[in-house]
């Protein structure tokens, strides 16, 4: 009896063990079987929301052309998963993602340039085309742009402030009247948020990277730590906890939109993704560009672009190119993607089509008119963390000159 | 270690139920080598061994296809060995040991060896693949359209069978509507009389050619991508299935000088095998590199980089304080509650036990995030409830106290559970005897209960210490290592070695897996040393008390 039991234990165990061992080679079948099955099959990876919007169009593309199109949702770490899978040869043919991935995807040889005809290119918003251009090559076909703007509660603040000082004055008045508890909802958190504070940084005169002759960002010309950046942060410090109290580390990415929709602050710096919450909460709102410092430069928010990429190691590159260059460039698809998530379409024709029904879109796009394309160079990865922490320290009352110089040194040390 | 042990556990428990079902084992001791073969036993054995064989066959195909003969040999030997072991009546101890050993190899030894081998490479973003991969990536990402060249409408055709015949590009010039046929030999004009061109410019029929539709063409996608039609200025390449352009790879690899040349600027980047990248004379390196063996460079960097060695000691001290504090505080609180509930005078203990275990039942991942928000200066529950204005995560000591508090809340139910179990195993006669001898409750606890508890719980405390030493989530999901000194954004007051090095390895320009692996080996060495010393001391203690 005991032996039998032992046998059962052991066999069960080794069945599991064998399956465990089998796992090591599991990636291989995916890589090896696909070429056979890939007869006219196109695989697209996108995040959850976009997958749903893409599906009907992908199916239509498949039906029209007698091929199968599979849209697969990768809900977490799409970029990392794509790089890893493409290295192993089990990646998709097309991937959908943000343009600031390009630097990393290119250094890992995961995407190929796309060739758009001149008349196709001219159909797109200029900034969007600039964003997907890297080292002089076009690496993706953009479909939507996004940038932050000032969203204000029109019941509390009927007038759009012209300068950040006006905003602070209006916010302080509301606070004194107990109509709001915060002056401004601009998320920072204990470790800062470079993306959201960037408009103020540029208004104060700061920059991240200089540009080379051909208009690309130049990692050798780092603006953080330069006198301009210190001047900008000195202005930001005045808005901080030891100054006006408009910028606070207690306002984080988790609570800034909720505080705004809870009517505790009249001003919110956020992007198109905040609109759904504001609508749900029944807030009467209006959108205007983020105001700059009085006498300072114009604010320049980061402009991000969502794009379709052709995988370098895809099984069906010809079909992927066909889909990305000739199908994604159609306004119908851009409109459908807009309906799945309301970000301004990059295709001018699609933008004009939805602009009429959605006034917010034009306002966001106006706020981003001056915007700077979020740098896609790999060096940008070294900026986020030290820059954010320096911002948080300055907001908390640290000396701007010392803090920003140290941040600049750290960043320069991390850029290869 | 704990994972390897818990691996086969479900397996050992499942059959454990069997004797209960089929009655008590008869003559189990005497029947050591001649257990009766029952039908159920046989069926189970056959099914499970069949499963093993099935899995082995399933795993064999991809191995054969990938020509990984070593892997195939290992698979065959393991499977044969397993079948032999469980079909024979001999080797009883091996029957028990083999499954656990296999798990140990698959889930512990293999990953450790893999990590160790990665530590000697520059594996990371920009250095993932082979040199050939990098060259292909550099060349294909440098293909540019020849300025002023024509963009053709493309039809893909063949002279033979649509699935196998040699491919030909039928190219229509959109301005002149002249059609040419292009293949690897070059371009030649086709007579307008032989072809039909649609209004959009695509060739829909041509004498002697079969035009492939999208479905047929896309089935031969790699051939289409590889077909390059040479021209005087560059080469005509397909762009999708309906357009073609004349492009030229600006950068090309030259095996003679082992370098990449840019034909536009004349710049060259020479391969540097030590760093796995192409480097120009002015120090500029191409983004696409490859994986090389870098020897001990990653380890050197850990030891010599002032960014790492500088704050290392301070971080290490706090790391120990955090691990000891998390373990010690949870143990003290857990044990105190266990003692209180162990008292025979206590009523409603079951209700209390259920309530106390609640924090343990909630996912710590979510709870850490909730706690982070509760410590928010202006919106957090802690400050609002007590009317405080403490900037919890903004000051060094309040942040440290806060993370320890969170750890205490998350960890004490576990200590309470194990202490309860251990207390119940201590015979009441012992404590009663001490009270008869006139010892105070404190003396009883110090002299009898605590030492006996520690004998049982020491291994768990050591395991808890080792776990908390590397408790990445506890820090990363609450303070993210902060607060950071204004002049140094690389190391924060609550940073553990693991969070600090995570920032170093993955924070800058993409992931550096090789470097991360080297660091994890250092951390492993520290934890292993501490655990080994503690276990040795525990053993001595056991000898005293048992």
Coordinates of N, CA, C and O in Angstrom, one line a residue, chain B residues 29-109:
Chain B
X29 N 4.1 -2.2 7.1 CA 5.5 -2.3 7.4 C 6.2 -3.6 6.9 O 7.2 -3.6 6.3
X30 N 5.5 -4.7 7.0 CA 6.0 -6.0 6.6 C 6.0 -6.1 5.0 O 6.8 -6.7 4.4
X31 N 5.1 -5.4 4.4 CA 4.9 -5.5 3.0 C 5.8 -4.5 2.2 O 5.5 -4.1 1.2
X32 N 6.9 -4.2 2.9 CA 7.8 -3.2 2.3 C 8.1 -3.4 0.9 O 8.1 -2.5 0.1
X33 N 8.5 -4.6 0.5 CA 8.9 -4.8 -0.8 C 7.9 -5.6 -1.7 O 8.1 -5.8 -2.8
X34 N 6.8 -5.9 -1.0 CA 5.8 -6.7 -1.8 C 4.4 -6.2 -1.5 O 3.5 -6.9 -1.1
X35 N 4.3 -4.9 -1.8 CA 2.9 -4.3 -1.6 C 2.0 -4.9 -2.7 O 2.4 -5.2 -3.8
X36 N 0.7 -5.2 -2.3 CA -0.2 -5.7 -3.2 C -0.5 -4.7 -4.4 O -0.6 -3.5 -4.1
X37 N -0.5 -5.2 -5.6 CA -0.8 -4.3 -6.7 C -2.3 -4.3 -6.9 O -2.9 -5.3 -7.3
X38 N -2.8 -3.1 -6.6 CA -4.3 -3.0 -6.7 C -4.6 -2.4 -8.1 O -3.7 -1.8 -8.7
X39 N -5.8 -2.6 -8.5 CA -6.2 -2.2 -9.9 C -6.1 -0.7 -10.0 O -5.6 -0.1 -10.9
X40 N -6.6 0.0 -8.9 CA -6.6 1.5 -8.9 C -5.2 2.0 -9.0 O -4.9 2.9 -9.8
X41 N -4.3 1.4 -8.2 CA -2.9 1.8 -8.2 C -2.3 1.7 -9.5 O -1.6 2.6 -10.0
X42 N -2.6 0.6 -10.2 CA -2.0 0.3 -11.5 C -2.5 1.3 -12.5 O -1.7 1.9 -13.3
X43 N -3.8 1.5 -12.5 CA -4.4 2.5 -13.4 C -3.8 3.9 -13.2 O -3.3 4.5 -14.2
X44 N -3.7 4.3 -12.0 CA -3.1 5.6 -11.7 C -1.7 5.7 -12.2 O -1.3 6.7 -12.9
X45 N -0.9 4.6 -11.9 CA 0.5 4.6 -12.4 C 0.6 4.7 -13.9 O 1.3 5.5 -14.4
X46 N -0.2 3.9 -14.6 CA -0.2 3.8 -16.0 C -0.6 5.2 -16.6 O 0.1 5.7 -17.5
X47 N -1.6 5.8 -16.0 CA -2.1 7.1 -16.6 C -1.0 8.1 -16.4 O -0.7 8.9 -17.3
X48 N -0.5 8.2 -15.2 CA 0.5 9.2 -14.9 C 1.8 9.1 -15.7 O 2.3 10.0 -16.3
X49 N 2.2 7.8 -15.8 CA 3.4 7.6 -16.6 C 3.1 7.9 -18.1 O 4.0 8.4 -18.8
X50 N 1.9 7.6 -18.5 CA 1.5 7.9 -19.9 C 1.5 9.4 -20.1 O 2.0 9.9 -21.1
X51 N 1.1 10.1 -19.1 CA 1.1 11.6 -19.2 C 2.5 12.1 -19.3 O 2.8 13.0 -20.1
X52 N 3.4 11.5 -18.5 CA 4.8 11.9 -18.6 C 5.3 11.6 -20.0 O 6.0 12.5 -20.7
X53 N 5.0 10.4 -20.6 CA 5.5 10.1 -21.9 C 4.9 11.1 -22.9 O 5.6 11.6 -23.8
X54 N 3.6 11.4 -22.7 CA 2.9 12.3 -23.7 C 3.6 13.7 -23.7 O 3.9 14.3 -24.7
X55 N 3.8 14.2 -22.4 CA 4.5 15.5 -22.3 C 5.9 15.5 -23.0 O 6.2 16.4 -23.7
X56 N 6.6 14.4 -22.8 CA 7.9 14.3 -23.3 C 7.8 14.3 -24.8 O 8.6 15.0 -25.5
X57 N 6.9 13.7 -25.4 CA 6.8 13.7 -26.9 C 6.4 15.1 -27.4 O 6.9 15.6 -28.3
X58 N 5.5 15.7 -26.6 CA 5.0 17.0 -27.0 C 6.2 18.0 -27.0 O 6.4 18.9 -27.8
X59 N 7.1 17.8 -26.0 CA 8.2 18.7 -25.8 C 9.3 18.4 -26.8 O 10.2 19.2 -27.1
X60 N 9.3 17.1 -27.4 CA 10.4 16.7 -28.2 C 10.3 17.4 -29.6 O 11.4 17.8 -30.1
X61 N 9.1 17.6 -30.1 CA 9.0 18.1 -31.5 C 9.7 19.5 -31.7 O 10.6 19.6 -32.6
X62 N 9.4 20.4 -30.8 CA 10.1 21.7 -31.0 C 11.6 21.6 -30.8 O 12.3 22.3 -31.5
X63 N 12.0 20.7 -29.9 CA 13.5 20.5 -29.7 C 14.1 20.0 -31.0 O 15.2 20.4 -31.4
X64 N 13.4 19.0 -31.7 CA 14.0 18.5 -32.9 C 14.0 19.5 -34.0 O 15.0 19.7 -34.7
X65 N 12.9 20.3 -34.0 CA 12.8 21.3 -35.1 C 13.9 22.4 -34.9 O 14.5 22.9 -35.8
X66 N 14.2 22.7 -33.6 CA 15.2 23.7 -33.3 C 16.6 23.1 -33.3 O 17.6 23.8 -33.1
X67 N 16.7 21.8 -33.6 CA 17.9 21.1 -33.6 C 18.7 21.2 -32.3 O 20.0 21.4 -32.3
X68 N 18.0 21.2 -31.2 CA 18.7 21.3 -29.9 C 18.9 19.9 -29.4 O 18.1 19.3 -28.6
X69 N 20.0 19.2 -29.9 CA 20.1 17.8 -29.6 C 20.4 17.6 -28.1 O 20.0 16.5 -27.6
X70 N 21.2 18.5 -27.5 CA 21.5 18.3 -26.1 C 20.2 18.3 -25.3 O 20.0 17.4 -24.4
X71 N 19.3 19.2 -25.5 CA 18.1 19.3 -24.8 C 17.3 18.0 -25.0 O 16.7 17.5 -24.1
X72 N 17.3 17.5 -26.3 CA 16.5 16.3 -26.6 C 17.1 15.1 -25.8 O 16.3 14.3 -25.3
X73 N 18.4 15.1 -25.8 CA 19.0 14.0 -25.0 C 18.6 14.0 -23.6 O 18.3 13.0 -23.0
X74 N 18.7 15.2 -23.0 CA 18.3 15.4 -21.6 C 16.8 14.9 -21.4 O 16.5 14.2 -20.5
X75 N 16.0 15.3 -22.3 CA 14.6 15.0 -22.2 C 14.4 13.4 -22.3 O 13.7 12.9 -21.5
X76 N 15.1 12.8 -23.2 CA 14.9 11.4 -23.4 C 15.5 10.6 -22.2 O 14.8 9.7 -21.7
X77 N 16.6 11.0 -21.7 CA 17.2 10.3 -20.5 C 16.3 10.5 -19.3 O 16.0 9.5 -18.6
X78 N 15.8 11.7 -19.1 CA 14.9 12.0 -17.9 C 13.7 11.1 -18.0 O 13.3 10.5 -17.0
X79 N 13.1 11.1 -19.2 CA 11.8 10.3 -19.3 C 12.1 8.9 -19.1 O 11.3 8.2 -18.4
X80 N 13.1 8.3 -19.8 CA 13.4 6.9 -19.6 C 13.7 6.6 -18.2 O 13.2 5.6 -17.6
X81 N 14.5 7.5 -17.5 CA 14.8 7.3 -16.1 C 13.6 7.2 -15.2 O 13.4 6.3 -14.4
X82 N 12.7 8.1 -15.5 CA 11.4 8.2 -14.7 C 10.6 6.9 -14.9 O 10.1 6.3 -13.9
X83 N 10.5 6.5 -16.1 CA 9.7 5.3 -16.4 C 10.3 4.1 -15.7 O 9.6 3.3 -15.1
X84 N 11.6 4.0 -15.8 CA 12.3 2.9 -15.2 C 12.0 2.9 -13.7 O 11.7 1.9 -13.0
X85 N 12.2 4.1 -13.1 CA 12.2 4.2 -11.6 C 10.8 3.8 -11.1 O 10.7 3.1 -10.1
X86 N 9.7 4.2 -11.8 CA 8.4 3.9 -11.2 C 7.8 2.6 -11.7 O 6.7 2.2 -11.3
X87 N 8.5 1.9 -12.6 CA 8.0 0.6 -13.1 C 8.7 -0.5 -12.3 O 8.2 -1.6 -12.2
X88 N 9.9 -0.2 -11.8 CA 10.6 -1.2 -11.0 C 10.1 -1.1 -9.6 O 9.5 -0.1 -9.1
X89 N 10.3 -2.2 -8.8 CA 9.9 -2.3 -7.4 C 11.1 -1.8 -6.5 O 10.9 -1.8 -5.3
X90 N 12.2 -1.6 -7.1 CA 13.4 -1.3 -6.3 C 13.5 0.3 -6.2 O 12.7 1.0 -6.7
X91 N 14.6 0.7 -5.5 CA 14.9 2.1 -5.4 C 13.8 2.9 -4.7 O 13.3 3.9 -5.2
X92 N 13.3 2.4 -3.6 CA 12.2 3.1 -2.9 C 12.6 4.6 -2.5 O 11.8 5.5 -2.8
X93 N 13.7 4.8 -1.9 CA 14.0 6.2 -1.5 C 14.0 7.1 -2.7 O 13.5 8.2 -2.7
X94 N 14.6 6.6 -3.9 CA 14.6 7.5 -5.0 C 13.2 7.9 -5.5 O 13.0 9.0 -6.0
X95 N 12.3 7.0 -5.3 CA 10.9 7.3 -5.7 C 10.4 8.6 -5.0 O 9.6 9.3 -5.5
X96 N 10.8 8.7 -3.8 CA 10.4 9.9 -3.0 C 11.2 11.1 -3.4 O 10.7 12.2 -3.4
X97 N 12.5 10.9 -3.6 CA 13.4 12.0 -3.8 C 13.3 12.7 -5.2 O 13.5 13.9 -5.3
X98 N 13.1 11.8 -6.2 CA 13.3 12.3 -7.6 C 12.4 13.5 -7.9 O 12.8 14.5 -8.5
X99 N 11.0 13.4 -7.6 CA 10.2 14.6 -8.0 C 10.7 15.9 -7.5 O 10.8 16.9 -8.2
X100 N 11.0 15.9 -6.2 CA 11.5 17.1 -5.5 C 12.7 17.6 -6.1 O 12.9 18.8 -6.4
X101 N 13.6 16.6 -6.4 CA 14.9 17.0 -7.0 C 14.7 17.6 -8.4 O 15.3 18.6 -8.7
X102 N 13.8 17.1 -9.2 CA 13.5 17.6 -10.5 C 13.0 19.0 -10.4 O 13.4 19.9 -11.1
X103 N 12.1 19.2 -9.4 CA 11.6 20.6 -9.2 C 12.7 21.5 -8.8 O 12.7 22.7 -9.3
X104 N 13.5 21.0 -7.9 CA 14.6 21.9 -7.5 C 15.5 22.3 -8.6 O 15.9 23.5 -8.8
X105 N 15.8 21.4 -9.5 CA 16.6 21.7 -10.7 C 15.9 22.7 -11.6 O 16.5 23.7 -12.0
X106 N 14.6 22.4 -11.9 CA 13.9 23.2 -12.8 C 13.7 24.6 -12.3 O 13.8 25.6 -13.1
X107 N 13.3 24.7 -11.1 CA 12.9 26.1 -10.6 C 13.9 26.8 -9.7 O 13.7 28.0 -9.4
X108 N 14.9 26.1 -9.3 CA 15.9 26.8 -8.4 C 17.3 26.8 -9.0 O 17.8 27.9 -9.3
X109 N 17.8 25.6 -9.3 CA 19.1 25.5 -9.8 C 19.3 26.2 -11.2 O 20.2 27.0 -11.4

